PDB file of C-alpha atoms in Angstrom:
ATOM      1  CA  MET A   1      -5.284  77.807-107.765  1.00  0.00           C
ATOM      2  CA  THR A   2      -4.393  78.431-111.334  1.00  0.00           C
ATOM      3  CA  VAL A   3      -0.933  78.602-112.760  1.00  0.00           C
ATOM      4  CA  THR A   4      -1.145  82.393-113.272  1.00  0.00           C
ATOM      5  CA  LYS A   5      -2.179  82.986-109.653  1.00  0.00           C
ATOM      6  CA  ILE A   6       0.762  80.869-108.464  1.00  0.00           C
ATOM      7  CA  GLY A   7       3.126  82.783-110.761  1.00  0.00           C
ATOM      8  CA  VAL A   8       1.810  86.158-109.535  1.00  0.00           C
ATOM      9  CA  THR A   9       2.078  85.023-105.909  1.00  0.00           C
ATOM     10  CA  ILE A  10       5.677  83.877-106.430  1.00  0.00           C
ATOM     11  CA  ALA A  11       6.529  87.181-108.166  1.00  0.00           C
ATOM     12  CA  VAL A  12       4.992  89.225-105.333  1.00  0.00           C
ATOM     13  CA  VAL A  13       6.869  87.187-102.714  1.00  0.00           C
ATOM     14  CA  LEU A  14      10.173  87.593-104.606  1.00  0.00           C
ATOM     15  CA  ILE A  15       9.656  91.368-104.947  1.00  0.00           C
ATOM     16  CA  PHE A  16       8.838  91.590-101.231  1.00  0.00           C
ATOM     17  CA  LEU A  17      11.973  89.599-100.322  1.00  0.00           C
ATOM     18  CA  TYR A  18      14.140  91.783-102.580  1.00  0.00           C
ATOM     19  CA  LEU A  19      12.764  94.989-101.031  1.00  0.00           C
ATOM     20  CA  ALA A  20      13.233  93.579 -97.534  1.00  0.00           C
ATOM     21  CA  ALA A  21      16.822  92.526 -98.267  1.00  0.00           C
ATOM     22  CA  SER A  22      17.728  95.927 -99.778  1.00  0.00           C
ATOM     23  CA  SER A  23      16.232  97.797 -96.807  1.00  0.00           C
ATOM     24  CA  PHE A  24      19.170  97.233 -94.495  1.00  0.00           C
ATOM     25  CA  VAL A  25      22.936  97.403 -94.476  1.00  0.00           C
ATOM     26  CA  VAL A  26      25.563  95.966 -92.151  1.00  0.00           C
ATOM     27  CA  VAL A  27      28.624  98.111 -91.495  1.00  0.00           C
ATOM     28  CA  ASP A  28      31.528  95.905 -90.416  1.00  0.00           C
ATOM     29  CA  ALA A  29      33.807  96.594 -87.447  1.00  0.00           C
ATOM     30  CA  GLY A  30      36.486  99.154 -88.312  1.00  0.00           C
ATOM     31  CA  TYR A  31      34.328 100.795 -90.970  1.00  0.00           C
ATOM     32  CA  VAL A  32      31.799 103.614 -91.133  1.00  0.00           C
ATOM     33  CA  GLY A  33      29.100 104.034 -93.734  1.00  0.00           C
ATOM     34  CA  VAL A  34      28.448 107.187 -95.722  1.00  0.00           C
ATOM     35  CA  VAL A  35      24.831 107.512 -96.837  1.00  0.00           C
ATOM     36  CA  LYS A  36      24.047 108.868-100.291  1.00  0.00           C
ATOM     37  CA  ARG A  37      20.368 109.721-100.666  1.00  0.00           C
ATOM     38  CA  LEU A  38      19.472 110.087-104.338  1.00  0.00           C
ATOM     39  CA  GLY A  39      23.137 110.882-105.029  1.00  0.00           C
ATOM     40  CA  ALA A  40      23.549 113.517-102.302  1.00  0.00           C
ATOM     41  CA  VAL A  41      25.956 112.754 -99.452  1.00  0.00           C
ATOM     42  CA  GLN A  42      24.150 112.997 -96.122  1.00  0.00           C
ATOM     43  CA  PRO A  43      25.699 114.742 -93.082  1.00  0.00           C
ATOM     44  CA  GLU A  44      25.293 111.735 -90.782  1.00  0.00           C
ATOM     45  CA  PHE A  45      27.419 108.617 -90.934  1.00  0.00           C
ATOM     46  CA  LEU A  46      26.597 105.038 -89.992  1.00  0.00           C
ATOM     47  CA  PRO A  47      28.753 103.494 -87.267  1.00  0.00           C
ATOM     48  CA  GLU A  48      29.456  99.762 -87.298  1.00  0.00           C
ATOM     49  CA  GLY A  49      26.411  97.564 -86.922  1.00  0.00           C
ATOM     50  CA  PHE A  50      23.015  96.892 -88.483  1.00  0.00           C
ATOM     51  CA  HIS A  51      21.122  99.819 -90.075  1.00  0.00           C
ATOM     52  CA  PHE A  52      17.924 100.331 -92.046  1.00  0.00           C
ATOM     53  CA  LYS A  53      17.913 102.291 -95.288  1.00  0.00           C
ATOM     54  CA  ALA A  54      15.391 103.250 -97.926  1.00  0.00           C
ATOM     55  CA  PRO A  55      15.616 100.821-100.856  1.00  0.00           C
ATOM     56  CA  PHE A  56      16.345 102.455-104.252  1.00  0.00           C
ATOM     57  CA  VAL A  57      16.799 105.827-102.474  1.00  0.00           C
ATOM     58  CA  ASP A  58      19.777 105.312-100.160  1.00  0.00           C
ATOM     59  CA  ALA A  59      23.154 103.867-101.063  1.00  0.00           C
ATOM     60  CA  VAL A  60      25.839 103.248 -98.450  1.00  0.00           C
ATOM     61  CA  GLN A  61      29.567 103.554 -99.190  1.00  0.00           C
ATOM     62  CA  LYS A  62      31.779 101.938 -96.539  1.00  0.00           C
ATOM     63  CA  PHE A  63      35.086 103.506 -95.461  1.00  0.00           C
ATOM     64  CA  ASP A  64      37.853 101.804 -93.510  1.00  0.00           C
ATOM     65  CA  VAL A  65      38.718 103.911 -90.443  1.00  0.00           C
ATOM     66  CA  ARG A  66      41.241 101.495 -88.980  1.00  0.00           C
ATOM     67  CA  LEU A  67      44.936 102.272 -88.825  1.00  0.00           C
ATOM     68  CA  SER A  68      46.391 102.310 -92.355  1.00  0.00           C
ATOM     69  CA  LYS A  69      49.947 102.521 -93.630  1.00  0.00           C
ATOM     70  CA  ALA A  70      51.366 104.478 -96.554  1.00  0.00           C
ATOM     71  CA  GLU A  71      54.967 103.849 -97.623  1.00  0.00           C
ATOM     72  CA  SER A  72      56.681 106.188-100.009  1.00  0.00           C
ATOM     73  CA  ASP A  73      60.019 107.171-101.466  1.00  0.00           C
ATOM     74  CA  ALA A  74      60.620 110.899-101.284  1.00  0.00           C
ATOM     75  CA  GLY A  75      63.386 112.762-103.048  1.00  0.00           C
ATOM     76  CA  ALA A  76      64.695 116.063-101.695  1.00  0.00           C
ATOM     77  CA  SER A  77      67.755 118.250-101.346  1.00  0.00           C
ATOM     78  CA  SER A  78      69.478 118.950 -98.054  1.00  0.00           C
ATOM     79  CA  LYS A  79      70.557 122.389 -96.834  1.00  0.00           C
ATOM     80  CA  ASP A  80      74.039 121.767 -98.273  1.00  0.00           C
ATOM     81  CA  LEU A  81      72.435 120.782-101.641  1.00  0.00           C
ATOM     82  CA  GLN A  82      73.008 117.042-101.354  1.00  0.00           C
ATOM     83  CA  ILE A  83      70.436 114.836-103.077  1.00  0.00           C
ATOM     84  CA  VAL A  84      68.621 112.746-100.465  1.00  0.00           C
ATOM     85  CA  THR A  85      66.177 109.929-101.138  1.00  0.00           C
ATOM     86  CA  SER A  86      64.136 108.936 -98.126  1.00  0.00           C
ATOM     87  CA  LYS A  87      61.994 105.871 -97.627  1.00  0.00           C
ATOM     88  CA  ILE A  88      59.276 106.722 -95.166  1.00  0.00           C
ATOM     89  CA  ALA A  89      56.202 105.101 -93.597  1.00  0.00           C
ATOM     90  CA  LEU A  90      53.111 106.925 -92.409  1.00  0.00           C
ATOM     91  CA  ASN A  91      50.471 105.378 -90.141  1.00  0.00           C
ATOM     92  CA  TYR A  92      47.156 107.217 -90.293  1.00  0.00           C
ATOM     93  CA  HIS A  93      43.413 106.801 -89.985  1.00  0.00           C
ATOM     94  CA  LEU A  94      40.392 108.658 -91.274  1.00  0.00           C
ATOM     95  CA  ASN A  95      38.393 110.780 -88.848  1.00  0.00           C
ATOM     96  CA  PRO A  96      35.238 108.602 -88.529  1.00  0.00           C
ATOM     97  CA  GLU A  97      32.977 111.582 -87.899  1.00  0.00           C
ATOM     98  CA  LYS A  98      34.145 113.369 -91.060  1.00  0.00           C
ATOM     99  CA  VAL A  99      34.224 110.491 -93.549  1.00  0.00           C
ATOM    100  CA  ASN A 100      31.194 111.964 -95.309  1.00  0.00           C
ATOM    101  CA  LYS A 101      33.252 115.124 -95.989  1.00  0.00           C
ATOM    102  CA  ILE A 102      36.149 113.015 -97.315  1.00  0.00           C
ATOM    103  CA  TRP A 103      33.771 111.224 -99.695  1.00  0.00           C
ATOM    104  CA  GLN A 104      32.174 114.512-100.763  1.00  0.00           C
ATOM    105  CA  GLU A 105      35.319 116.613-101.175  1.00  0.00           C
ATOM    106  CA  ILE A 106      38.087 114.110-102.009  1.00  0.00           C
ATOM    107  CA  GLY A 107      36.571 110.726-102.888  1.00  0.00           C
ATOM    108  CA  LYS A 108      37.877 107.250-102.212  1.00  0.00           C
ATOM    109  CA  ASN A 109      41.315 107.883-103.719  1.00  0.00           C
ATOM    110  CA  TYR A 110      42.385 110.179-100.863  1.00  0.00           C
ATOM    111  CA  ASN A 111      45.735 108.356-100.678  1.00  0.00           C
ATOM    112  CA  SER A 112      46.914 109.455-104.113  1.00  0.00           C
ATOM    113  CA  ARG A 113      45.176 112.848-104.001  1.00  0.00           C
ATOM    114  CA  ILE A 114      46.085 114.021-100.507  1.00  0.00           C
ATOM    115  CA  ILE A 115      48.408 111.705 -98.569  1.00  0.00           C
ATOM    116  CA  ALA A 116      51.164 111.004-101.154  1.00  0.00           C
ATOM    117  CA  PRO A 117      51.608 114.663-102.211  1.00  0.00           C
ATOM    118  CA  SER A 118      51.564 115.791 -98.559  1.00  0.00           C
ATOM    119  CA  ILE A 119      54.301 113.283 -97.704  1.00  0.00           C
ATOM    120  CA  GLN A 120      56.459 114.492-100.616  1.00  0.00           C
ATOM    121  CA  GLU A 121      56.021 118.157 -99.694  1.00  0.00           C
ATOM    122  CA  ALA A 122      56.591 117.644 -95.957  1.00  0.00           C
ATOM    123  CA  VAL A 123      59.787 115.644 -96.533  1.00  0.00           C
ATOM    124  CA  LYS A 124      61.127 118.222 -99.001  1.00  0.00           C
ATOM    125  CA  SER A 125      60.387 121.224 -96.800  1.00  0.00           C
ATOM    126  CA  VAL A 126      61.917 119.717 -93.649  1.00  0.00           C
ATOM    127  CA  THR A 127      64.918 118.069 -95.361  1.00  0.00           C
ATOM    128  CA  ALA A 128      65.911 121.449 -96.813  1.00  0.00           C
ATOM    129  CA  LYS A 129      66.432 122.781 -93.264  1.00  0.00           C
ATOM    130  CA  PHE A 130      69.188 120.274 -92.441  1.00  0.00           C
ATOM    131  CA  THR A 131      72.591 119.436 -93.893  1.00  0.00           C
ATOM    132  CA  ALA A 132      73.183 115.864 -95.028  1.00  0.00           C
ATOM    133  CA  GLU A 133      75.224 115.187 -91.886  1.00  0.00           C
ATOM    134  CA  GLU A 134      72.489 116.632 -89.638  1.00  0.00           C
ATOM    135  CA  LEU A 135      69.887 114.417 -91.301  1.00  0.00           C
ATOM    136  CA  ILE A 136      71.773 111.471 -89.846  1.00  0.00           C
ATOM    137  CA  THR A 137      72.811 112.929 -86.478  1.00  0.00           C
ATOM    138  CA  LYS A 138      69.474 114.681 -85.781  1.00  0.00           C
ATOM    139  CA  ARG A 139      67.250 111.995 -87.245  1.00  0.00           C
ATOM    140  CA  GLU A 140      64.725 112.114 -84.378  1.00  0.00           C
ATOM    141  CA  ASP A 141      64.335 115.896 -84.736  1.00  0.00           C
ATOM    142  CA  VAL A 142      63.884 115.529 -88.507  1.00  0.00           C
ATOM    143  CA  LYS A 143      61.263 112.840 -87.929  1.00  0.00           C
ATOM    144  CA  GLU A 144      59.297 114.961 -85.444  1.00  0.00           C
ATOM    145  CA  GLN A 145      59.333 118.018 -87.717  1.00  0.00           C
ATOM    146  CA  ILE A 146      58.084 115.982 -90.688  1.00  0.00           C
ATOM    147  CA  LYS A 147      55.394 114.369 -88.510  1.00  0.00           C
ATOM    148  CA  THR A 148      54.204 117.779 -87.265  1.00  0.00           C
ATOM    149  CA  ASN A 149      54.208 119.151 -90.813  1.00  0.00           C
ATOM    150  CA  LEU A 150      52.190 116.163 -92.050  1.00  0.00           C
ATOM    151  CA  TYR A 151      49.751 116.375 -89.155  1.00  0.00           C
ATOM    152  CA  GLU A 152      48.990 120.016 -89.978  1.00  0.00           C
ATOM    153  CA  ARG A 153      48.597 119.276 -93.712  1.00  0.00           C
ATOM    154  CA  LEU A 154      46.396 116.199 -93.347  1.00  0.00           C
ATOM    155  CA  TYR A 155      44.240 117.301 -90.417  1.00  0.00           C
ATOM    156  CA  ASN A 156      42.389 119.801 -92.649  1.00  0.00           C
ATOM    157  CA  SER A 157      41.491 116.880 -94.935  1.00  0.00           C
ATOM    158  CA  PHE A 158      40.127 114.878 -91.964  1.00  0.00           C
ATOM    159  CA  ILE A 159      43.057 112.437 -92.006  1.00  0.00           C
ATOM    160  CA  ILE A 160      44.732 111.889 -88.646  1.00  0.00           C
ATOM    161  CA  VAL A 161      48.455 111.092 -88.447  1.00  0.00           C
ATOM    162  CA  ASP A 162      49.183 108.399 -85.884  1.00  0.00           C
ATOM    163  CA  GLU A 163      52.890 107.784 -86.482  1.00  0.00           C
ATOM    164  CA  PHE A 164      55.605 108.700 -88.927  1.00  0.00           C
ATOM    165  CA  ASN A 165      58.867 106.810 -89.441  1.00  0.00           C
ATOM    166  CA  ILE A 166      61.927 107.398 -91.560  1.00  0.00           C
ATOM    167  CA  ILE A 167      62.924 103.938 -92.735  1.00  0.00           C
ATOM    168  CA  ASP A 168      66.031 104.956 -94.651  1.00  0.00           C
ATOM    169  CA  PHE A 169      68.044 107.908 -95.955  1.00  0.00           C
ATOM    170  CA  ASN A 170      70.060 107.423 -99.150  1.00  0.00           C
ATOM    171  CA  PHE A 171      72.534 110.028-100.307  1.00  0.00           C
ATOM    172  CA  SER A 172      74.132 110.643-103.686  1.00  0.00           C
ATOM    173  CA  PRO A 173      77.169 108.456-104.532  1.00  0.00           C
ATOM    174  CA  ALA A 174      79.396 111.579-104.493  1.00  0.00           C
ATOM    175  CA  PHE A 175      78.427 112.297-100.874  1.00  0.00           C
ATOM    176  CA  ASN A 176      78.836 108.673 -99.777  1.00  0.00           C
TER     177      ASN A 176
END
């Protein structure tokens, strides 16, 4: 065999190995894969496991669908016009069957585009229904109303609220 034949054979083998390696994808546990075929998001999603894909045609974006946490500070005014700063925590997960819609309509930065503004708005709208004193004495009711409000807001964006907690209420120094 000549040197050129050996070089061509090695090149063909390397190209074959590259094509073989780029023909599959592994989606880890707790993730789903969104398939983009020539840039277009496909309606199906890939559950965890081993999957074949068309090299150079399909790209797979992986999304974490495990329980996630978002912590935020939210400022609002109570019914008696007291300034209230709340520290809250939201546990949520993405709807695995709709992750392709999230990627298509919102993108990967769904936390800053959808979750954070929804938290701010839900806390403000519910806090305004209670006086500063009631925010403390009816804390569980406040929590449930904010959770329900958030669930309704986020469900349309394919984000499922698992739990909502009020970590702390801080009032203005004049009220304290």
